[in-house]
Structures are given as C-alpha cells and as structure tokens.
XYZ file of C-alpha atoms in Angstrom:
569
model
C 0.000 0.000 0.000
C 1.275 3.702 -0.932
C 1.941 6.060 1.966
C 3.748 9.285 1.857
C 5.529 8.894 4.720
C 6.230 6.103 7.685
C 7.712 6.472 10.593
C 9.725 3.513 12.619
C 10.584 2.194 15.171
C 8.871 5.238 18.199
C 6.511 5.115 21.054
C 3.483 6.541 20.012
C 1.331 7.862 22.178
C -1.706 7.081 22.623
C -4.856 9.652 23.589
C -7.542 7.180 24.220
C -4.929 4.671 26.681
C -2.855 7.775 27.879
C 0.216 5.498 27.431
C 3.355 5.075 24.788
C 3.360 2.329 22.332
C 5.884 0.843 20.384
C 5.468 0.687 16.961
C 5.756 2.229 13.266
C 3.211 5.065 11.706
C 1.653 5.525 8.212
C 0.958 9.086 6.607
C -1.617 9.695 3.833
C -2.698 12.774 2.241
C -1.652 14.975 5.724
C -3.338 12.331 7.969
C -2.319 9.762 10.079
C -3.705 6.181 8.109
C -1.757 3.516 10.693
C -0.291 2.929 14.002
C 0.792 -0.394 14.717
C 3.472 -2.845 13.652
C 3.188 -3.041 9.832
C 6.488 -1.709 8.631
C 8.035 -2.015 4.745
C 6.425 -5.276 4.621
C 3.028 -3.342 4.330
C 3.584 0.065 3.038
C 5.712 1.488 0.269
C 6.229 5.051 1.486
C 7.088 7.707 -0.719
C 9.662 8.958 2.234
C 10.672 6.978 5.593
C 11.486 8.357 8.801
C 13.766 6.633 11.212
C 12.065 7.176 14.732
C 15.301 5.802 16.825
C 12.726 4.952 19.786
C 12.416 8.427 20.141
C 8.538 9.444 21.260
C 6.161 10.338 18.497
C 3.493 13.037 20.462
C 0.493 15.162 18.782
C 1.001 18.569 17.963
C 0.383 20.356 20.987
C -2.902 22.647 20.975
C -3.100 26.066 23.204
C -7.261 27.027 23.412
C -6.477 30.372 25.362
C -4.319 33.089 24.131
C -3.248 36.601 22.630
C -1.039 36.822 19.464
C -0.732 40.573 20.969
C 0.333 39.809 24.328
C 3.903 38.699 22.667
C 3.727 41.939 20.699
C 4.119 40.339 16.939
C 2.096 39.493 13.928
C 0.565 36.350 13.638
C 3.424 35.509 11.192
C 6.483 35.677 13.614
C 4.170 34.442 16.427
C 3.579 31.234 13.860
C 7.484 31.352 13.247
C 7.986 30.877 17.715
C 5.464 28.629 18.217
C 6.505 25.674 15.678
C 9.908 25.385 17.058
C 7.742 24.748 20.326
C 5.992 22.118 19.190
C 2.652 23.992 18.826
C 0.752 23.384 15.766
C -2.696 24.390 16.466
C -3.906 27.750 18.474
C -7.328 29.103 19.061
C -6.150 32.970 19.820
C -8.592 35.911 20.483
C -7.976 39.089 18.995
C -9.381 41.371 21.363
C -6.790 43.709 21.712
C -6.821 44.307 18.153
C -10.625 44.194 17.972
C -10.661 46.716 20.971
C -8.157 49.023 18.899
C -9.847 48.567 15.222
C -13.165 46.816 16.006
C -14.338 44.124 13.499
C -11.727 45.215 11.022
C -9.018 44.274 13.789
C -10.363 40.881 14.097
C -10.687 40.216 9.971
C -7.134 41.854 9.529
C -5.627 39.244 12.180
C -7.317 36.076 10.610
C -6.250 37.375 6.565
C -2.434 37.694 8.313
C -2.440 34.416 10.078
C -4.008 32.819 6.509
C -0.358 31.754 5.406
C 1.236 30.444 8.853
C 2.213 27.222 9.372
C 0.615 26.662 12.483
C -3.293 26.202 12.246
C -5.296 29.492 14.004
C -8.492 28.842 14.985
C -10.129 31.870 16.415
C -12.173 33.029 19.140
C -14.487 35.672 19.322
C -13.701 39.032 21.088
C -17.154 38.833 23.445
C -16.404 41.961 25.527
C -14.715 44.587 23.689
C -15.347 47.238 25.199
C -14.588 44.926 28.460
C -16.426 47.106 30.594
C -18.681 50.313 29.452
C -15.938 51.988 31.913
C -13.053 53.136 29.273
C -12.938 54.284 25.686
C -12.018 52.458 22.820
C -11.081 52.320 19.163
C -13.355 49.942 18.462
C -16.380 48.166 19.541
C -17.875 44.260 18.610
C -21.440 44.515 18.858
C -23.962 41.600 18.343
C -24.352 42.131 14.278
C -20.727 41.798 14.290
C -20.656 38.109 16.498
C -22.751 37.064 13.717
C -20.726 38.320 10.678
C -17.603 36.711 12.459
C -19.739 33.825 13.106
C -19.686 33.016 8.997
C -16.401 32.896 8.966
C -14.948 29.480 9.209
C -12.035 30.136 11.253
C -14.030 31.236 14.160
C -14.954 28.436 16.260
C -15.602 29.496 19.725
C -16.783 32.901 21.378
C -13.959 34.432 23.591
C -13.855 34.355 27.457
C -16.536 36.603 28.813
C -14.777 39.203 30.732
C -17.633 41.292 32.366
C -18.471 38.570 34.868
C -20.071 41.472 37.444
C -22.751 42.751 34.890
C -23.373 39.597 33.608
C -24.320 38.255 37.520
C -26.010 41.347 38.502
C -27.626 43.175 35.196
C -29.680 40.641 33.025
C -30.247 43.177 30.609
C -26.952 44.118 30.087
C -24.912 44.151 26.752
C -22.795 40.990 27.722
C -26.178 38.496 28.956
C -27.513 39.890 25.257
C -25.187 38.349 23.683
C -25.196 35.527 25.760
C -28.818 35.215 25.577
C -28.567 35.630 21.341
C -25.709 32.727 21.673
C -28.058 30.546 23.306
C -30.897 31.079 21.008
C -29.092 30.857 17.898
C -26.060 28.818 18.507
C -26.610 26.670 21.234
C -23.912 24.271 20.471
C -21.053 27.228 20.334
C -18.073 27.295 23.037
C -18.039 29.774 25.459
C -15.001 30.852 27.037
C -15.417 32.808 30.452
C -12.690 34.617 33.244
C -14.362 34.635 36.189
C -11.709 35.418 38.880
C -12.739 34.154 42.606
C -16.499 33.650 42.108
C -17.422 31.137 44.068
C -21.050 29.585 45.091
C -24.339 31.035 43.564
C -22.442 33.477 41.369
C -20.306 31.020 39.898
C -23.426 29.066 39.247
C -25.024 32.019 37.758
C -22.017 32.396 35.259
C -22.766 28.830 34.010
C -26.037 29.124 34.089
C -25.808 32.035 31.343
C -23.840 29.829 29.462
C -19.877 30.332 30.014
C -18.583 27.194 31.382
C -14.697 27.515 31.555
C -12.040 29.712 33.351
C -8.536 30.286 32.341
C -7.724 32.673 35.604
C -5.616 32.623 38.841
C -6.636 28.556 40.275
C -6.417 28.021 43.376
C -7.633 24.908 45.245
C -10.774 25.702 46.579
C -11.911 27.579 43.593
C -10.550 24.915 41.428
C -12.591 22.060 42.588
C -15.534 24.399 43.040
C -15.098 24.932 39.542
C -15.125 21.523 38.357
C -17.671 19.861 40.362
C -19.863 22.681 38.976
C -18.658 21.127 35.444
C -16.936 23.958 34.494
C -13.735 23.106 32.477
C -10.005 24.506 33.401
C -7.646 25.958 31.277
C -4.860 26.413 33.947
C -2.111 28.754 32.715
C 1.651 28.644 34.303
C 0.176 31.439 37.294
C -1.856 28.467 38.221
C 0.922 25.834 38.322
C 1.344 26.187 42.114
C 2.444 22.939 44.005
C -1.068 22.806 45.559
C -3.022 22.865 42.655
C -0.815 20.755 40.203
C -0.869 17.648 43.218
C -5.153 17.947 43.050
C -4.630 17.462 39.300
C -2.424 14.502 39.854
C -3.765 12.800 42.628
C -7.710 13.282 41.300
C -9.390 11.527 38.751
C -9.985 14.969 36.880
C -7.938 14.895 33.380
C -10.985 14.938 31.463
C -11.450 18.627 32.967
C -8.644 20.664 32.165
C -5.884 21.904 29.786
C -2.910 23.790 29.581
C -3.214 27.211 28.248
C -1.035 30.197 27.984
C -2.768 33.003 27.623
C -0.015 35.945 27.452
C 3.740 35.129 26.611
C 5.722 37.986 26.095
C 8.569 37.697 23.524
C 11.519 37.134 25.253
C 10.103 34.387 27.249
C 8.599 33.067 23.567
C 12.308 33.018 22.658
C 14.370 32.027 25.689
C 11.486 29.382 27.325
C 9.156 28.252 24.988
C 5.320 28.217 24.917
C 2.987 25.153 25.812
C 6.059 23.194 25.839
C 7.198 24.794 28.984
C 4.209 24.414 31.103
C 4.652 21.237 29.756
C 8.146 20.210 30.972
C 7.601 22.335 33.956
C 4.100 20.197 34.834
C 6.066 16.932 34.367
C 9.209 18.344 36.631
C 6.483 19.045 39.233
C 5.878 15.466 39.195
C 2.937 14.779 37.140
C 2.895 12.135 34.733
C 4.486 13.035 31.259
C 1.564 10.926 30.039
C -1.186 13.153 31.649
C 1.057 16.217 30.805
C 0.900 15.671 27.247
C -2.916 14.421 27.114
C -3.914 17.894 29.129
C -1.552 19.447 26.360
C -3.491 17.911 23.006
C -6.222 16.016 23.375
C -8.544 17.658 25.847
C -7.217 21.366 24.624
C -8.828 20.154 21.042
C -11.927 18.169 22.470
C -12.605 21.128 24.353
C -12.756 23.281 21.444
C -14.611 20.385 18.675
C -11.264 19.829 16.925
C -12.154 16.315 16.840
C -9.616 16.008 13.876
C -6.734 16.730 15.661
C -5.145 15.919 19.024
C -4.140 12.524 18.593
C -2.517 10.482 16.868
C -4.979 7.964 15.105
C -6.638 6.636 11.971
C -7.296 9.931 10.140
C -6.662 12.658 12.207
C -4.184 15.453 10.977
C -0.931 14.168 10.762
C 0.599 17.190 13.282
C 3.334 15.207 15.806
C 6.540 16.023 17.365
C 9.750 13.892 17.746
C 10.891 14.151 21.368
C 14.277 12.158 22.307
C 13.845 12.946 25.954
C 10.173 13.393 27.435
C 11.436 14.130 31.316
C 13.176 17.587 30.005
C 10.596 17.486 26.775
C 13.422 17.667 24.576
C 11.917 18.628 20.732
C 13.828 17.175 18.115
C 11.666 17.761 14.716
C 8.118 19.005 14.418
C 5.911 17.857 11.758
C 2.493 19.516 10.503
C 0.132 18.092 7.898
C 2.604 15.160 7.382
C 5.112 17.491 6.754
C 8.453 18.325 7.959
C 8.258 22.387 9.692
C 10.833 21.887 11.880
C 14.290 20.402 12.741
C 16.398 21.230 15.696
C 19.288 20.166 13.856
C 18.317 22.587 10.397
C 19.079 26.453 10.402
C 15.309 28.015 10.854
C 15.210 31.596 9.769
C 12.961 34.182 9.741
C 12.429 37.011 6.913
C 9.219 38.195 7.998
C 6.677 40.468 5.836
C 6.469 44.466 6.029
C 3.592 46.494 5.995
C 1.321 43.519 6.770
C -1.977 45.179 7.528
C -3.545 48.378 5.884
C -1.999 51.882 5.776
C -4.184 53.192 8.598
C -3.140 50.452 11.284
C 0.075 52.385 11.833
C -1.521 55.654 12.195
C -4.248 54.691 15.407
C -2.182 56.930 18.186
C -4.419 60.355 17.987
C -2.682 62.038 20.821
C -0.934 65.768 20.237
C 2.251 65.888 22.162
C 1.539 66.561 26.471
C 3.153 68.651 28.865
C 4.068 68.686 32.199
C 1.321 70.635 33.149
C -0.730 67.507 31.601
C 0.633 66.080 34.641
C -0.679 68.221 37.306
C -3.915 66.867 39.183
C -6.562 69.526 39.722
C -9.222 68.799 43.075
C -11.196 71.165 43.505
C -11.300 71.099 46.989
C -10.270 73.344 50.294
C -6.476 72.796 51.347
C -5.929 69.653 53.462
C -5.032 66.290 53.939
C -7.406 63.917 52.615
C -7.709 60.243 52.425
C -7.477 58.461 49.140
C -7.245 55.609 46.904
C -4.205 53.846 46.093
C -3.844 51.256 43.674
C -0.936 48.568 45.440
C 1.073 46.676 43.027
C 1.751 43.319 43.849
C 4.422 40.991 42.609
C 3.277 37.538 41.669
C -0.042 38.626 40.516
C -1.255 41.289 38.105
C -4.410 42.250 40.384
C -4.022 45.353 42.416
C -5.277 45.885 45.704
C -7.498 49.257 46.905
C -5.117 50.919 49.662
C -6.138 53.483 51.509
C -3.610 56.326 52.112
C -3.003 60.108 52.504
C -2.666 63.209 50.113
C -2.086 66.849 50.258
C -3.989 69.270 48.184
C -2.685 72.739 48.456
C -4.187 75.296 46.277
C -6.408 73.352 44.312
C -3.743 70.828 43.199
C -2.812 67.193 44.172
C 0.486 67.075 45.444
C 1.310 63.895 44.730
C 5.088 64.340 44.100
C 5.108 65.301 48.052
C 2.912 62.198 48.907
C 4.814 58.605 48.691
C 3.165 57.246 45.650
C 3.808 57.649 42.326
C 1.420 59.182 39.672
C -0.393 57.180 37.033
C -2.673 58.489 34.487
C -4.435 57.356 31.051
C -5.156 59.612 28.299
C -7.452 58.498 25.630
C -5.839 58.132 22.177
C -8.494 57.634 19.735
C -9.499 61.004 19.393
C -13.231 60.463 20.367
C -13.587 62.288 23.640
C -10.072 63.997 25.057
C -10.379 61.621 28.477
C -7.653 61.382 30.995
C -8.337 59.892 34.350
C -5.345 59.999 37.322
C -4.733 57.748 40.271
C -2.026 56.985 43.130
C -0.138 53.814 42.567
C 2.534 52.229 45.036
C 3.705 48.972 46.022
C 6.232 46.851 43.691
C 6.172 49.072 40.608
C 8.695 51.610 40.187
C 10.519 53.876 42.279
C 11.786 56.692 40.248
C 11.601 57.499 36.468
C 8.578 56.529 34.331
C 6.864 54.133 31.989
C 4.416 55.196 28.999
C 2.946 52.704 26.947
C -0.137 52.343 24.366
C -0.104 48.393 25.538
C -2.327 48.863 27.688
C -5.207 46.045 28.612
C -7.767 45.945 27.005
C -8.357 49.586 25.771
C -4.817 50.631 24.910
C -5.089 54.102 25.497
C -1.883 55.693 26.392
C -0.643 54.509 30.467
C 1.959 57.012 31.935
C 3.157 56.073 35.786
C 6.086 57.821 37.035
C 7.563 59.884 40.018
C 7.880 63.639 38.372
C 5.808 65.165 35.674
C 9.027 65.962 33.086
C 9.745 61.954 33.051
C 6.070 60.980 32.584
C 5.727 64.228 29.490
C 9.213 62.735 27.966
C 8.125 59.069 28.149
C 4.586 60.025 26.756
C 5.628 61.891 24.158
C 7.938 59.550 22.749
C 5.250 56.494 22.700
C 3.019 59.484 20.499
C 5.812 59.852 18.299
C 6.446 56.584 17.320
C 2.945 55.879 16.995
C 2.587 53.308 20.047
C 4.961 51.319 22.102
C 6.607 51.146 25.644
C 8.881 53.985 26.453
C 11.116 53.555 29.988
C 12.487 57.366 31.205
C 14.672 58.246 33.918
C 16.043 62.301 34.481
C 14.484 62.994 31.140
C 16.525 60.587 29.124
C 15.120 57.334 27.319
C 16.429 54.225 28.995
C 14.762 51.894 26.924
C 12.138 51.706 24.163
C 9.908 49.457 22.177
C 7.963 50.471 18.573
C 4.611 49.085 18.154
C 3.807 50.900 15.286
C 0.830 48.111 14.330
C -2.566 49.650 16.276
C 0.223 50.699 18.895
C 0.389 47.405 20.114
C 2.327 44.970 17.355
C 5.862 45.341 16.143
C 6.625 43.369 12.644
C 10.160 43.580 13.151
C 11.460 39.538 13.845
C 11.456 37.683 17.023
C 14.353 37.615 18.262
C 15.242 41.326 17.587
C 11.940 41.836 19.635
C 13.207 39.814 22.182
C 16.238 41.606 23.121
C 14.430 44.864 22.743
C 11.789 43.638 24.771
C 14.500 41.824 27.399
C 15.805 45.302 27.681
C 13.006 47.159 28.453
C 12.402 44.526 31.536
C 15.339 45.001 32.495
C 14.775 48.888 32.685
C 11.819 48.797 34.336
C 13.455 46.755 37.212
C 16.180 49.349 37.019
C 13.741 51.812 38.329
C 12.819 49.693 41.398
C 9.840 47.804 39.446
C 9.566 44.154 42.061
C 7.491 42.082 39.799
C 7.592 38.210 37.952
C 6.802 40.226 34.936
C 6.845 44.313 35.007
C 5.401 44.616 31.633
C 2.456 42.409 32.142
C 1.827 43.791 35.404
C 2.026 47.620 34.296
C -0.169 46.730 31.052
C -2.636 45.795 33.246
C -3.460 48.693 35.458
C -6.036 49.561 32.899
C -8.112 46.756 32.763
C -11.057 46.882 34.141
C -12.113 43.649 34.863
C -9.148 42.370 37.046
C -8.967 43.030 40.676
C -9.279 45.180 42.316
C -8.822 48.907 42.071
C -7.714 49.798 38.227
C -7.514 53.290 36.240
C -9.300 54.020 32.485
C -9.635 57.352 30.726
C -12.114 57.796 32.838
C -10.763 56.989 36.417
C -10.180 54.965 38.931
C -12.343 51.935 39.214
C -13.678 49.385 41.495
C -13.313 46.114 39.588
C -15.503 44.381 42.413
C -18.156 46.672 42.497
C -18.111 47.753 38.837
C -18.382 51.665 38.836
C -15.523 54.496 38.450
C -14.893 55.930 42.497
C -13.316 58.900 43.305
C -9.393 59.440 44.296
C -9.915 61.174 46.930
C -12.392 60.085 49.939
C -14.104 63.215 51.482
C-alpha cells in the first residue's frame, strides 16, 4: 500500500490509553492512516522516517491566548510557536478588535491565513470589556454574527464582564449571551471569572460560560469543576497545591494547559505550551497526563475532533521528542510534513507592511506637557484620604489601599505624597479623556513608563515619580505611533515600537526579544519588584481584574463595577 511517509521504530502515544506504544506510523494525504506494527512489509512510502525509539506526540494545541500579548504578527508568532511544538492555536484578537473593532479581528485572521501553524479563532465577546473606558473599536452583536460566517471562528472568547453579567440581566454581555443561546446553542463559550465562588459562579454557568482560564487556586478549582466547568490552567496556576489535586484526582478529562499571554523574550528564551509542559512533568505529574492535558482535551474542548491525537485519520501534526522528562523537541511535523528540525538552520524574513496603511496611524494624541501632569481637586487645602492602587508581585491584580494626600491650592500634590502618579489619556481622538490615580507597592521607584499596551483599551498609560519623566516618556510612545517607552532624568532608557494599532511590532522575534528583554530590564532598574513588570504595568487599565484599576475615565472598582473617586471626602 502507498503512503507518503512512515515512521519507525517510536513510542506513540496514545490519547484514548494515555500510554506510549511501540510501533511504526503511516501518513496519507496529511493524515495519520496507521499505528501499529506493519512496517516495509506493508507500506511502500514515498519517504521513511527513522524514529530511533524516540517518542512520536500530537502537535500540541493552546485554546487560550493573545497573538498581541507577545507583541508580533501572527506571522512571527507562527514562526515561535513551531519550534515549540505547537501546531494548532485558538487565539482571540481582542486587543486588536478593541483598537480597530471588526476590522481588527478580519485583519488578524487574513495575516495568520499563510502560517504554518493552524489558528483557529475566538471571538472578542467583551470589547469594550467594561462600558468603563474608551475604545477604538467596539464588537457589537451584528458583528458576532458576521464573524460567526467565517470558518475560522470556532468558539466565542472568554466573557470578561463577569459582574454585569451576575447582577444586570439586561446588560450588553447576557444579550449576547442570551442571542448565543438562542441561535447557537452548540457554540463554546469561554469565560474569566476570577474568585467567584457559590451562587455566582453558578449564575455564570447558568448564562452559558462554562470555563475559566484565571488565577486557580484549590478551593476555587474544585468548586469549579464539580460545577462542570472546564479549566484551562495557565503557568500562574501551576502552584504545588493545585498541580498535586490534578495529579492525585481523577480529573484529566477537565482541564488543559493554556497560555494566555507570553511575552517575547520568554517566547524566545522558554518556549510556549512546551514549557508548562516540561515544567508540569518536573512538578511530578505524569508526562503521560502532561501531554494528554496538552493535546487532546485542549482540542476536544474546542470540537477539533480532527486533531489531538494520533490515530486513523486525524491530521498528521506530531513532534519527535528524544527525551520526554526535560521534553526535549527534536523535529516538528504539521500536515505530514516536515516544519521543523532542531538540527536545520530556521530563519525568519518576515513580511512588512502587513496590515492596511491606517493600522500604523491609530495613536491620535498631540504631544503633552508637564502641566498635563498636574492633578486639579477642587477642593479646600488639606489632607485627605485616598485611593491607592498597590502593586503586587506575583499577581497582576491590584489591591485598593487606603492612604493620605495633600492638596494645596487646588492641586494634588502627589510628588510630596509617597506614591507615584499614574494616568491614562485616551488616544483615539473620540472624547479627550484622561483619568489619574495613586499607585505604590512593587512598581517603580523613580523614572517613568508610557505605553499604548495597555489592557484591554490601549489608550496611552503614563506612571512615574515627576511630571518631566512621565511628558518625555509620553511623548515619545506618540511619536512613534505606540509602544513602551522607559524614562529616567528625562533621558530614554529603553524603548519598544509598536507601530501596528500601537500594540504589534513586525520587526522579527528575536530582535523583539532583546528589545523587549531590555526594556524589563529597565523597568526593574527603576525599582519595578514584579515576575513580569510589563504584564503587570499593562494591566493597570483593565477593568475587569482586581481590584482597584484606572481608564480614561478613572479609577475603578473592579468588584463593584463603577468608576470611584481618588480622593475620599
């Protein structure tokens, strides 16, 4: 019998046993046609692959993530991922969508058309996340169902406005939920529902959203599961506590691994799914369950019934791994076809000018100055309580601290006060916004940060300690039309262009890595204490992550859902 390819002599392994066995694999047409002991006896292949006993694993499938969170186009993003080992992704534009609307989501899917890995998309659900911020763009029902044509959508991204949706039935977010149910019942629903626990976690699945991808811990875990909600635990989750309830319960059928945000120098220097996997099996799980929660329930989660294992005639995507404790990748195959080899040079030329002419003209912002830095209250002199958002390392929620300003002649001295300043100013050119807050805890110390990647709304983020390092910083992110700007006694101490929607850089991975390395490392310079500065500081502004965040329109109470105050009178 013809095949186009056979592989001897590896240990397959196998989804539906969740064990390795020996033997020799046919290829046909992109899809796996035999797994068993028939060799050259059998088949005449077209090309033969010596396995060496090595182990012959399924592509590995990531259901949760953001092309923008590492900061490149789908192409380089493609280009890191298949050295990894990942051939299939389900990302979810909504960054882009929450910069460009619907076009943002279309112009992602045409770029990712030509990649090598498969991208299945999700939805954008909540863009706006909350009705608290201004965007670029907004995806409104009409536009779910446009999207919904398309063939690469296959799932409707994690609801994000879990307090509305719990407390306001009429509400945009239960609309769409309740047009979901009525007109695609059978459609996956992704949620992030951080903490709820009890009747309003029941209330999120009874609307219809029955996974979570955010912080795990034990309790909520379980509580989560029993309630037959699925888990998508990302690496924040990979505490000791919660990995040892995944290995010592009967629960595989019930979660995956995800990633959710990689930045570009970890892309680079650790890998993707590959590292949660390798770091799950050094934690001592099983490097059987490791893989299955890495391919086959990440793709039966999502429908991808053709993919995910390695059987009669599903998609011929495997890896070659020569050592599966340190989940060493030797050669990476996709559609029967060889996309990688560790031992083969593997460079990158990627594509200018990718997306339309306007995309790298979205920053509307004329130049600030320091004055655009000074805090008005109008209030009588004194020292009043107030609002402080506390940065945290290991986490990117904030907490609500309460602490103590001066205002003296109708101004907020905040460069007196212990805390740092941070502001957003809208960027779009719709409304002229800027809200201010008090920040402290492990961000910096001195200097500032500007950036236009800034969750979910990416309007321009300034925090810093004096108003001619927060002008300098913001100015230069306006200037080059979007990026990350680190300032320290007016001079630029590291940078990074995201001239795509202020948010993407086309320039290739590894150069983004090192600029993106660097600007880590500056941040930390200036007394930033955090697993991952950039993350954490791109996250002040969103508005659906605990606790007390900032949008062009102020401060806000993630909890309670509603913009508060800075100062308490």
């Amino acid at each position: 019998m013809k095949v186009d390819l056979l592989i001897q002599d590896v240990r397959v392994f196998n989804s539906y046993l969740k064990t390795f066995i020996a033997g020799n694999v046919a290829v046909l047409d992109g899809r796996f046609l035999y797994i068993g002991q028939r060799g050259t006896d059998t088949f005449e292949a077209a090309s033969i692959l010596a396995g060496e006993g090595r182990y012959l694993i399924p592509g590995l499938v990531d259901i949760h993530l953001h092309i923008e969170s590492t900061m490149v186009t789908p192409e380089t993003f493609s280009y890191g991922l298949i050295q990894n080992g990942v051939t299939t992704i389900v990302p979810e534009p909504h960054e882009m969508a929450n910069v460009f609307g619907i076009e943002g989501i279309k112009e992602m899917i045409r770029a990712s058309r030509e990649c090598v890995v498969d991208m299945k998309y999700a939805i954008p659900s909540s863009v706006p996340a909350t009705s608290m911020e201004t965007t670029g763009g907004a995806i409104e029902i009409a536009d779910i169902e446009d999207l919904l044509q398309n063939e690469s959508m296959i799932c409707m991204g994690e609801i994000m406005n879990y307090v509305d949706v719990i407390t306001d039935p009429d509400c945009k977010t239960n609309q769409i939920l309740n047009y979901l149910r009525e007109n695609y019942p059978d459609l996956v629903i992704e949620g992030h529902v951080p903490k709820l626990l009890d009747l309003d976690l029941h209330k999120m699945l009874y609307a219809g959203v029955d996974s979570d991808h955010t912080h795990q811990t034990v309790e909520g875990m379980e509580a989560r599961i029993s309630a037959g909600m699925f888990i998508e635990v990302q690496e924040k989750s990979m505490t000791p506590e919660v990995i040892s309830y995944l290995i010592e319960h009967d629960v595989a059928e019930h979660f995956c691994f995800v990633t959710d945000d990689v930045m570009t120098d970890s892309l680079y220097d650790r890998g993707h799914l590959n590292h949660l996997v390798k770091k799950a099996i050094q934690m001592g799980m099983p490097p059987e369950r490791a893989i299955y929660a890495s391919t086959f329930t990440p793709a039966r989660r999502m429908k991808m019934h053709d993919r995910g294992a390695i059987a009669p005639g599903k998609i011929a995507d495997f890896l070659l791994v020569s050592d599966l404790e340190q989940f060493t990748i030797e050669q990476v195959y996709k559609n029967g076809k060889k996309a990688y080899d560790a031992r083969e040079d593997y460079v990158q030329s990627p594509q200018p000018k990718q997306f339309p002419e306007h995309f790298y003209r979205s920053v509307r912002l004329e130049p600030l100055r320091e004055s655009d830095f000074l805090v008005k209250c109008d209030v009588p002199d004194n020292r009043y309580p107030c609002r402080v958002m506390l940065v945290q390392d290991g986490s990117t929620f904030t907490e609500d601290h309460r602490g103590i300003v001066e205002v003296r002649e109708g101004e907020l001295c905040w460069e007196e006060s212990p805390y740092a300043l941070i502001a957003v100013f809208e960027r779009y050119g719709k409304n002229g916004n800027r809200g201010y807050g008090l920040i402290s805890g492990d961000t910096i110390k001195r200097g500032a940060v500007a950036t236009t990647y800034s969750h979910d709304n990416h309007n321009l983020l300034v925090v810093g300690h004096n108003p001619l390092d927060m002008m300098v910083a913001a100015n230069e992110v306006i200037k080059m039309q979007g990026g990350f700007v680190v300032v320290e006694n007016g001079q630029v101490k590291a940078s990074l262009h995201l001239p795509v929607g202020g948010i993407l850089t086309e320039e290739p991975l590894e150069k983004t890595a090192k600029e993106v390395e660097q600007l880590r490392r500056a941040m930390e310079e200036l007394g930033y204490q955090h697993y991952n500065p950039i993350m954490s500081i791109s996250t002040h502004s969103l508005p659906v992550s605990p606790a007390l965040k900032i949008t062009d329109l102020g401060l806000i109470d993630v909890n309670a859902g509603k913009v508060v105050p800075l100062l308490l009178m």
